[in-house]
mmCIF file of C-alpha atoms in Angstrom:
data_model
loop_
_atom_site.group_PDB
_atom_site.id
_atom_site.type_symbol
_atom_site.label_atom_id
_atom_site.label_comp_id
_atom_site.label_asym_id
_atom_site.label_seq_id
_atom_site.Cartn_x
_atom_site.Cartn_y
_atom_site.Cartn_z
ATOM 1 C CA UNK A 300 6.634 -44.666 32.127
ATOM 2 C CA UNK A 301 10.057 -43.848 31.432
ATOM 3 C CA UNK A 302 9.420 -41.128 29.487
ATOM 4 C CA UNK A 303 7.575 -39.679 31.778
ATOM 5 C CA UNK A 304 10.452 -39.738 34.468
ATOM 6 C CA UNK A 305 12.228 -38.340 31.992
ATOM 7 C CA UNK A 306 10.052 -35.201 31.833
ATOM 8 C CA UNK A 307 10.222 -34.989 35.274
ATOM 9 C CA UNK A 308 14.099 -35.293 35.825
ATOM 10 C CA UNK A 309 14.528 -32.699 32.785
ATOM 11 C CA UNK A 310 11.903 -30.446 34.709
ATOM 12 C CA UNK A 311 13.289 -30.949 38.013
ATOM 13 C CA UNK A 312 17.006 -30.140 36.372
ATOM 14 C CA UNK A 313 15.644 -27.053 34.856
ATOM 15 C CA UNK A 314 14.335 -25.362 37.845
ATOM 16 C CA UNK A 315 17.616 -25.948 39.842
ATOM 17 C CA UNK A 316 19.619 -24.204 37.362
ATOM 18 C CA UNK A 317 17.268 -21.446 36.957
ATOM 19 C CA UNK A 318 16.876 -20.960 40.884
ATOM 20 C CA UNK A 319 20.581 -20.544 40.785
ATOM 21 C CA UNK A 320 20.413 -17.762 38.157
ATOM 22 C CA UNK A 321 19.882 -14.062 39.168
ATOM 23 C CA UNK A 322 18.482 -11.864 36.613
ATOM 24 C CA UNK A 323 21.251 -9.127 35.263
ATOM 25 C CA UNK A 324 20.111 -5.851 36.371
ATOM 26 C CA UNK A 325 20.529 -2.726 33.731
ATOM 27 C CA UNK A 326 21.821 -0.750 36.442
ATOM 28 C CA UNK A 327 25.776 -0.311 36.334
ATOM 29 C CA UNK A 328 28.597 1.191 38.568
ATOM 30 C CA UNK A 329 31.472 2.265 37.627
ATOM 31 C CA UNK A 330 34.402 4.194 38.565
ATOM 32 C CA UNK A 331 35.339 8.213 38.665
ATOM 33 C CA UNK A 332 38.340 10.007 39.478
ATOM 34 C CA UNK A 333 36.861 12.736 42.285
ATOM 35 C CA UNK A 334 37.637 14.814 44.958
ATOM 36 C CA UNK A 335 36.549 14.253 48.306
ATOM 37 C CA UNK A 336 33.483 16.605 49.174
ATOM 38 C CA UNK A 337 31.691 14.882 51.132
ATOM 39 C CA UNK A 338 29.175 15.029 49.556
ATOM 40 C CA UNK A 339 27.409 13.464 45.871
ATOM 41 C CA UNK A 340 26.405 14.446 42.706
ATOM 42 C CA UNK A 341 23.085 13.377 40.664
ATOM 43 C CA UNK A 342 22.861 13.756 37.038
ATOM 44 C CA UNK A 343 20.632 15.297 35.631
ATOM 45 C CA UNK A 344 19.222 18.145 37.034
ATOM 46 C CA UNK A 345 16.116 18.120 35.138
ATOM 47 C CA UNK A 346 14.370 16.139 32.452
ATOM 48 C CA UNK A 347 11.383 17.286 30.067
ATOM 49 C CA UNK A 348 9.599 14.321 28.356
ATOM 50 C CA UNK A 349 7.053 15.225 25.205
ATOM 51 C CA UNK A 350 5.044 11.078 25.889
ATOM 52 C CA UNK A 351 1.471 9.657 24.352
ATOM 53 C CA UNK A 352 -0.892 7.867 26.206
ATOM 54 C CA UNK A 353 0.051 4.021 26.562
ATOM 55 C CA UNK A 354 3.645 4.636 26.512
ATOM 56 C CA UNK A 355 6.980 3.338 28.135
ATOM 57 C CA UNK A 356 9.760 4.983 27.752
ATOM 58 C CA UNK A 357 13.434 4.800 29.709
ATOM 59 C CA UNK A 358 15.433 7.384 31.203
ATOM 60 C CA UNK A 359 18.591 6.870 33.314
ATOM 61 C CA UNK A 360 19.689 8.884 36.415
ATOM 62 C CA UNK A 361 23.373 9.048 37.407
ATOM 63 C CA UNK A 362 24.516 9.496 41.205
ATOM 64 C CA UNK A 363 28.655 9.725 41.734
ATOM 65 C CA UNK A 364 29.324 9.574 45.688
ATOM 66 C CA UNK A 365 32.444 11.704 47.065
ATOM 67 C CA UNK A 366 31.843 10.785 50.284
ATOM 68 C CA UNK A 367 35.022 9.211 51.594
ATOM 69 C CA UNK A 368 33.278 5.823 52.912
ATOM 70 C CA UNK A 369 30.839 3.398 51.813
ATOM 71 C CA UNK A 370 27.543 5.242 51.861
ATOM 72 C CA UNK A 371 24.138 3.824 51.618
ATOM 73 C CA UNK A 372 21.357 5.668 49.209
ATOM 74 C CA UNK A 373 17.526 5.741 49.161
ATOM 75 C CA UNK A 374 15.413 6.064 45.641
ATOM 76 C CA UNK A 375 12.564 8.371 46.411
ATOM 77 C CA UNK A 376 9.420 9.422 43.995
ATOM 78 C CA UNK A 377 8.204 12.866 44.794
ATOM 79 C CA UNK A 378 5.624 15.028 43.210
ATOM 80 C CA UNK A 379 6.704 18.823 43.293
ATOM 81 C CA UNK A 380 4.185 21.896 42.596
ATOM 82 C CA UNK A 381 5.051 25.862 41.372
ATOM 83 C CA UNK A 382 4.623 28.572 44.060
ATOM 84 C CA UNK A 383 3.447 31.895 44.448
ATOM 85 C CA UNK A 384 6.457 32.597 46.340
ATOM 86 C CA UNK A 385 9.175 34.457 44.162
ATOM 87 C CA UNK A 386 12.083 32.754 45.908
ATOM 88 C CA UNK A 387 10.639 29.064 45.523
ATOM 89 C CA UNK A 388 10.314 28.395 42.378
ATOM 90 C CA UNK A 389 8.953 24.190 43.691
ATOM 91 C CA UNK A 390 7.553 22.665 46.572
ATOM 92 C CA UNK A 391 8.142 19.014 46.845
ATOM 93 C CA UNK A 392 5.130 17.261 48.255
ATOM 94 C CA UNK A 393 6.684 14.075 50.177
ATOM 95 C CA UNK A 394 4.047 11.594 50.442
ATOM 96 C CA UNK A 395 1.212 14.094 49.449
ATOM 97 C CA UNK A 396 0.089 13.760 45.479
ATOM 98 C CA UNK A 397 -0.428 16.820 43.533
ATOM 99 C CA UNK A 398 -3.152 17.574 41.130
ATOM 100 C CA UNK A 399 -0.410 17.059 38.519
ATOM 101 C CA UNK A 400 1.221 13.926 39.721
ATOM 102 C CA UNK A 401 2.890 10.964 38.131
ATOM 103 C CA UNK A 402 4.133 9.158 40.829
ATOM 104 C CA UNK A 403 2.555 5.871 40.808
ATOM 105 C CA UNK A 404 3.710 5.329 37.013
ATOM 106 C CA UNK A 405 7.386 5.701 37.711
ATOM 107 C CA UNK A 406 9.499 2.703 39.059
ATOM 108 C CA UNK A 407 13.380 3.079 39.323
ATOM 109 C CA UNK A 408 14.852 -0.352 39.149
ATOM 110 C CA UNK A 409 16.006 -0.208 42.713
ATOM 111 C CA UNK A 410 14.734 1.636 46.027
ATOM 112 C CA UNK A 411 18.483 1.400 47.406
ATOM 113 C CA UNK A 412 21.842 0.987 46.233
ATOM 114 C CA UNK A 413 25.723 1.363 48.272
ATOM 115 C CA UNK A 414 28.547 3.349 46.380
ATOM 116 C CA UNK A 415 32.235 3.607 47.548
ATOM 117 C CA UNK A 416 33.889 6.418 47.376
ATOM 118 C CA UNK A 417 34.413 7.341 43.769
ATOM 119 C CA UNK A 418 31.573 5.359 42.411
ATOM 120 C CA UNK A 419 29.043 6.009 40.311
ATOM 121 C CA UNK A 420 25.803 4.506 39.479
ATOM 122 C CA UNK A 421 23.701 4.725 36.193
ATOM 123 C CA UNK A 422 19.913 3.673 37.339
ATOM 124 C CA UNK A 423 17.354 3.264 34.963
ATOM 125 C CA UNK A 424 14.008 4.840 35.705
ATOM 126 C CA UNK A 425 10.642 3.314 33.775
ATOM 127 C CA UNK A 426 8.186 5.879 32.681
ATOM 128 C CA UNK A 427 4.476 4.444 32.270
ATOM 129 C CA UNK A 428 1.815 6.181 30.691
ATOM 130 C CA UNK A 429 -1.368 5.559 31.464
ATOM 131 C CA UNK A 430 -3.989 4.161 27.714
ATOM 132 C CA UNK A 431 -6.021 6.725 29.238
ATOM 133 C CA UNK A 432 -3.761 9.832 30.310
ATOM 134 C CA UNK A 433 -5.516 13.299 29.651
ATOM 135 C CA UNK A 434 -3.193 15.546 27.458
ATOM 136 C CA UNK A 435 -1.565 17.674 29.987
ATOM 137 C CA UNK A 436 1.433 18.511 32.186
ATOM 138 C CA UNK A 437 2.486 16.377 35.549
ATOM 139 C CA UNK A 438 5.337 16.663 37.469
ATOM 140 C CA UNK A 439 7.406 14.522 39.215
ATOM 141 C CA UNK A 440 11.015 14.220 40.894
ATOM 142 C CA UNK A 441 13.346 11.006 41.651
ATOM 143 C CA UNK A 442 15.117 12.213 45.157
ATOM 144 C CA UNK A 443 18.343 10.434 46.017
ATOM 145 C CA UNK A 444 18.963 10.578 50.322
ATOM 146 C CA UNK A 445 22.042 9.350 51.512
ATOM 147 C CA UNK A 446 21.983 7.134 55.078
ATOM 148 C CA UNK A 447 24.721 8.663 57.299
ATOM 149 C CA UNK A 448 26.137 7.268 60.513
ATOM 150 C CA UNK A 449 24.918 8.545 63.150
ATOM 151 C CA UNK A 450 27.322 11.291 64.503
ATOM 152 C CA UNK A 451 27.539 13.608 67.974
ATOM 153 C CA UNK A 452 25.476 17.053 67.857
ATOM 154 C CA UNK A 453 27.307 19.954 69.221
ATOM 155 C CA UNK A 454 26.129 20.154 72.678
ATOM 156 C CA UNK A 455 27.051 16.440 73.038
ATOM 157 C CA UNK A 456 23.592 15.388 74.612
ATOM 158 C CA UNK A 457 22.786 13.396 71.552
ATOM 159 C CA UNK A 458 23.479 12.060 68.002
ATOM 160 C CA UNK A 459 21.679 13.536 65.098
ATOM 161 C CA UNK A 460 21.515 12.082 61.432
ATOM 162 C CA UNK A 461 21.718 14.358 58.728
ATOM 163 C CA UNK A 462 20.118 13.384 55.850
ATOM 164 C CA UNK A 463 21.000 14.619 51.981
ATOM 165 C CA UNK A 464 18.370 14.930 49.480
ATOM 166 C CA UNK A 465 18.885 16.072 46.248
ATOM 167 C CA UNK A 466 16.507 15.424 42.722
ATOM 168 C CA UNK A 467 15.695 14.623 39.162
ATOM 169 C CA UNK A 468 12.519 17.069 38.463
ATOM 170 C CA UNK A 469 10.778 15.306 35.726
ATOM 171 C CA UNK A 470 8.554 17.460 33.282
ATOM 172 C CA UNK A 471 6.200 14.769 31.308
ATOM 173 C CA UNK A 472 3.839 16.648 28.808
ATOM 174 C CA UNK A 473 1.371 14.238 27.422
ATOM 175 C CA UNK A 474 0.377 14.980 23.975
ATOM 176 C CA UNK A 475 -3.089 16.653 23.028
ATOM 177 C CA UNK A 476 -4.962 20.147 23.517
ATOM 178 C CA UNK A 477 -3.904 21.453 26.520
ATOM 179 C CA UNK A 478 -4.292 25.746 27.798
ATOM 180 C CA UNK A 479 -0.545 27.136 27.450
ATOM 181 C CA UNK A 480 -1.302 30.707 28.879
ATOM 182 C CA UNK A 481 0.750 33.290 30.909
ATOM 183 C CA UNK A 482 1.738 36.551 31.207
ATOM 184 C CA UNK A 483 4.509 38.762 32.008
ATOM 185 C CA UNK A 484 3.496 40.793 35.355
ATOM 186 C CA UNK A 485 6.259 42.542 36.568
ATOM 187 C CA UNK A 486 9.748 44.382 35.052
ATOM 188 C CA UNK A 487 11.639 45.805 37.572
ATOM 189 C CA UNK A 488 14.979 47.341 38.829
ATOM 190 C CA UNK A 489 16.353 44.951 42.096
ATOM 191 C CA UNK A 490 16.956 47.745 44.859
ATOM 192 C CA UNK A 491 20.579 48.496 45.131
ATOM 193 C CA UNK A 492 23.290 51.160 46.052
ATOM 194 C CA UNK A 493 20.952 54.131 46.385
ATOM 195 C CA UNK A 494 21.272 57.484 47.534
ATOM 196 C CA UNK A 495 18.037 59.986 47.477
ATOM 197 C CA UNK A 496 16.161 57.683 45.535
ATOM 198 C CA UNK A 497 19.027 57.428 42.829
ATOM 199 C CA UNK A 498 21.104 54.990 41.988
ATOM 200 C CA UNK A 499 24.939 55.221 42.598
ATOM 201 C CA UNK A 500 27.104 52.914 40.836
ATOM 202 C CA UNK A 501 26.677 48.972 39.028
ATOM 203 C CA UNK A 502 26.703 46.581 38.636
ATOM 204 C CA UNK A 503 22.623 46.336 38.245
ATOM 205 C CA UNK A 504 20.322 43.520 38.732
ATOM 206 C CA UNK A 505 16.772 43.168 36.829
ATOM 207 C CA UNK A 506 14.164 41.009 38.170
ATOM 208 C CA UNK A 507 11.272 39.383 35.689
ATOM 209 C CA UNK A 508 8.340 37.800 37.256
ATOM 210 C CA UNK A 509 6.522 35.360 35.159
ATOM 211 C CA UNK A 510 2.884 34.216 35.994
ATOM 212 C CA UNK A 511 1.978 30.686 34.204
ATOM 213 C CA UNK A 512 -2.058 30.540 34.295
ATOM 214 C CA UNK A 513 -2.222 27.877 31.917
ATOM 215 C CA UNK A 514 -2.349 23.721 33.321
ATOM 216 C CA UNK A 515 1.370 23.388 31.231
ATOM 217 C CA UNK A 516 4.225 24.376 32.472
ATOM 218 C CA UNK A 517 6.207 26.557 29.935
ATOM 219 C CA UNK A 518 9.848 27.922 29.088
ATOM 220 C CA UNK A 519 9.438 32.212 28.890
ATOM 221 C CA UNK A 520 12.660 33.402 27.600
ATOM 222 C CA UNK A 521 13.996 36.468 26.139
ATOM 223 C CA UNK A 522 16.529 39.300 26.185
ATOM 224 C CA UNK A 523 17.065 43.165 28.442
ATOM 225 C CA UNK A 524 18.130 45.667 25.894
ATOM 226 C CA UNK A 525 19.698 48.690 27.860
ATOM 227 C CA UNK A 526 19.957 52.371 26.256
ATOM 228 C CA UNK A 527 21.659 55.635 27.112
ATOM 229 C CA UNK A 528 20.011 59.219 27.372
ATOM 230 C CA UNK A 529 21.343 59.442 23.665
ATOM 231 C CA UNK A 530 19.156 56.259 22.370
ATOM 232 C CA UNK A 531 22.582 54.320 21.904
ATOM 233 C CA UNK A 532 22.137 50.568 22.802
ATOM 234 C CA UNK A 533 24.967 50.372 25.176
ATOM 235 C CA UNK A 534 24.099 46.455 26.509
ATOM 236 C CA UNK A 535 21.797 43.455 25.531
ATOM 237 C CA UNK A 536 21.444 40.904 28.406
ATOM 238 C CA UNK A 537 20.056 37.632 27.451
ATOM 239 C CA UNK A 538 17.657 35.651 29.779
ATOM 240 C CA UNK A 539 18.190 32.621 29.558
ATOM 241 C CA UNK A 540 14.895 29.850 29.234
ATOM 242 C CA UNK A 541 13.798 28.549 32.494
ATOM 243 C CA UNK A 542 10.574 27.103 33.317
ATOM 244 C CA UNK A 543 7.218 28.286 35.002
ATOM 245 C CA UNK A 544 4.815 25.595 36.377
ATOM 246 C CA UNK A 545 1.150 25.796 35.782
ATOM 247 C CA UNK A 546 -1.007 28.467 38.157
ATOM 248 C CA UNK A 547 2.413 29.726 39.775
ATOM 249 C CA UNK A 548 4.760 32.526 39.136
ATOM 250 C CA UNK A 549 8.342 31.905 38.363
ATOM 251 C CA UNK A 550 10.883 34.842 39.428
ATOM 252 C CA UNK A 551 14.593 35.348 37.050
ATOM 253 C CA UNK A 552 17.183 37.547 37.859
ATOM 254 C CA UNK A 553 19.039 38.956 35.148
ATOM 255 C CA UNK A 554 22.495 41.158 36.221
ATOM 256 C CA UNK A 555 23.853 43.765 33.946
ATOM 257 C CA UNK A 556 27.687 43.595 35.349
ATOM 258 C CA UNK A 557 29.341 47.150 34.346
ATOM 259 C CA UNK A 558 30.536 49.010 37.444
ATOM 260 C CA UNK A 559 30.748 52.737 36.215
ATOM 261 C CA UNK A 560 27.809 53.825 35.182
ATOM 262 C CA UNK A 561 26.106 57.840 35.091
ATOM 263 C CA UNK A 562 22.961 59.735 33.670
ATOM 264 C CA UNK A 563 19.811 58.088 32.627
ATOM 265 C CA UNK A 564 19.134 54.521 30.997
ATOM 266 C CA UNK A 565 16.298 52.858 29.545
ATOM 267 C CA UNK A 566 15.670 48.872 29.954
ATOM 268 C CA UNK A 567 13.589 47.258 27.935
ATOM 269 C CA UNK A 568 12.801 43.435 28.298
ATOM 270 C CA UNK A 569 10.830 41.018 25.434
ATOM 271 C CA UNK A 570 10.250 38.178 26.885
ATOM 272 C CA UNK A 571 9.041 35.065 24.602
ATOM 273 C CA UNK A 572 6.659 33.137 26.650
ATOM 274 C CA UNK A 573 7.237 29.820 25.763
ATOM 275 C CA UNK A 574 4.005 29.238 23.443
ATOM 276 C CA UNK A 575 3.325 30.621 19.589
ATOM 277 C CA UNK A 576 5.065 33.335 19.140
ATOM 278 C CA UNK A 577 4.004 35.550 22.119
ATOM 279 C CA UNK A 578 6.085 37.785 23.477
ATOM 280 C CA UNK A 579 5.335 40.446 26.091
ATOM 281 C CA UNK A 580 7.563 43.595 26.102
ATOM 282 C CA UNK A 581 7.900 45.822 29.057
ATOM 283 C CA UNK A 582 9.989 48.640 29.884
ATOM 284 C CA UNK A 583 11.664 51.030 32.754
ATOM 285 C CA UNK A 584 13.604 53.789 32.925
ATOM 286 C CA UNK A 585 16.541 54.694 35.666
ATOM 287 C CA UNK A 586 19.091 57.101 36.539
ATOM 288 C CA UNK A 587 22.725 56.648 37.522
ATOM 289 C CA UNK A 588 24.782 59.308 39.404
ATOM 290 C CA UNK A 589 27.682 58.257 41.084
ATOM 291 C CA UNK A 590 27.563 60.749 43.930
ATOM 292 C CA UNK A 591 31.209 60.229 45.207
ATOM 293 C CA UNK A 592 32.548 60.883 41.499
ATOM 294 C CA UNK A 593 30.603 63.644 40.877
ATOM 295 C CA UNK A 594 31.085 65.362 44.552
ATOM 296 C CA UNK A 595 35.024 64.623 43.290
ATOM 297 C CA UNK A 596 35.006 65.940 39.927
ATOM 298 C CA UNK A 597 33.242 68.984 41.182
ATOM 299 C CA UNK A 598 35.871 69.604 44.338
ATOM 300 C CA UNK A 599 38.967 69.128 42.071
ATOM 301 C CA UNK A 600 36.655 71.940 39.734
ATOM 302 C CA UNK A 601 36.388 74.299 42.501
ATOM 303 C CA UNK A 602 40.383 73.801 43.458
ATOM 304 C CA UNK A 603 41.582 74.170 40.326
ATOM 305 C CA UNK A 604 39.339 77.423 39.980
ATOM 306 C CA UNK A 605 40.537 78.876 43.179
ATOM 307 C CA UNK A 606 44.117 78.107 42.317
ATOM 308 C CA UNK A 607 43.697 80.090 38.974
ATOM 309 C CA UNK A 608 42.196 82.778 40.596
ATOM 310 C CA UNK A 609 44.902 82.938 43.437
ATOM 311 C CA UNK A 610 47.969 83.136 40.982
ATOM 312 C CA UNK A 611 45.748 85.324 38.493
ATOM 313 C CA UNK A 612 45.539 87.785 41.241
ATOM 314 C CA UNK A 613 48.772 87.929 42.681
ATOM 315 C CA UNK A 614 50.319 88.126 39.248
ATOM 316 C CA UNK A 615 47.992 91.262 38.796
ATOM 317 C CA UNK A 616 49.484 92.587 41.466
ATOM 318 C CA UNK A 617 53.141 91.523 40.595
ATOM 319 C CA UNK A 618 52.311 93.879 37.487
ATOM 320 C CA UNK A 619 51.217 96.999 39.224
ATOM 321 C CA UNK A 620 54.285 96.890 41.554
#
């Protein structure tokens, strides 16, 4: 009998303490030396994950607030598509799933957190992969909103909350056979200073446009080698590797930055697109005649020629006198 109260004292004991004990949470805050913008900043931009099926892996996010008050932030989970639009290269879904999403298998250890001004936090976000994930690409974003006060509109009839959103996008590529296709459909000179169809002066801008048909996304990259009329390679622009979702295109802008420019110029782009060693080649010729220059050159020509042919003349007839 008394060992049996024993038990239950020791038991009773037991779950005291532990009800008085919070579990440590991985997340941690610390403090940054920042400026105040008003605004906050979430590390990083991007993240591309290579998993297998029946994995869980780790990653943390990092959000540093230079907002000059206490603000209050939401954790949001996101799916996000490609676009046939060349200015949008995603489309974030809100509570709509994609046919590529990942949502329900990621869990950030909180769904809210505060930060002073000058704080940052470090949140850990736990990847799942399903035993029975198909090899493939899915895509997914952790959005961090900020909770302002409320504050006065303009016209003074209301208040209006505005509302910052800002996000991780997640690339997860579980391993197996999967289609990596795409193609590069169009090389092209961005319309600029023109003049009869002709080009005046630099700097120039080159724009690429990328269509992924495969279900991965991939990461084209490449380089713009630029020649004169002679054949002499008088630039080499590199483009940088950015990624194209799956069934979308993906538009790059590439700027060749040299002001004074004349005659004719070839461009020619290989792009690697992001699989094997594929690489599509395409190329464009332009012409560059600074009108203003030229119309110059050939006025101070035509001076200079009258001038000779004024003091030629009247020092002919300085002669004959």
């Amino acid at each position: 009998m008394k060992f049996t109260r024993y038990i239950a004292f020791t038991a009773l004991v037991l779950s005291l303490v532990l009800g008085f004990v919070q579990p440590a949470k991985a997340y941690t805050i610390t403090s940054q030396g920042v400026e105040n913008k008003d605004d906050f900043v979430l590390e990083p931009g991007k993240m591309e994950l290579f998993v297998n099926p029946g994995e869980t892996l780790t990653r943390n996010v990092m959000v540093t607030s230079r907002i000059n008050k206490r603000s209050n932030f939401l954790v949001q989970i996101e799916d996000f598509i490609g676009s046939k639009e060349e200015q949008m290269p995603v489309v974030l879904l809100g509570d709509q799933k994609s046919p590529y999403t990942f949502k329900d298998n990621i869990l950030p250890e909180v769904d809210s957190f505060n930060l002073d001004f000058g704080q940052r936090i470090t949140l850990p976000i736990s990847i799942t992969v399903p035993k029975d994930a198909r090899p493939g690409g899915y895509y997914t974003s952790v959005i961090i909103a900020n909770q302002p006060d409320e504050a006065s509109d303009d016209s003074g009839a209301g208040r209006t909350r505005v509302i910052s959103r800002v996000g991780v996008l997640l690339f997860i590529r579980v391993n197996g056979p999967v289609v990596e296709k795409g193609q590069l459909d169009d090389f092209r000179l961005k319309e600029g200073k023109r003049q009869l169809g002709v080009l005046q002066s630099g700097p120039l801008s080159f724009e690429i446009l990328f269509n992924n048909t495969g279900t991965v996304h991939l990461v084209p990259h490449g380089e713009v080698k630029i020649k004169n009329a002679f054949g002499q390679e008088v630039a080499k622009l590199p483009v940088d590797a950015y990624f194209a979702m799956p069934n979308a295109f993906r538009y790059r802008q590439v700027t060749w930055e040299k002001q004074i420019l004349a005659g004719r110029y070839t461009a020619e782009l290989s792009l690697t697109k992001g699989y094997g060693d594929e690489v599509d080649v395409k190329t464009i010729s332009f012409w560059v005649l600074p009108w203003k220059y030229i119309g110059g050159i050939i006025l101070f020509a035509i001076l200079i020629t009258l001038a000779y042919y004024f003091f030629s003349r009247k020092f002919e007839l300085r002669r004959k006198e």
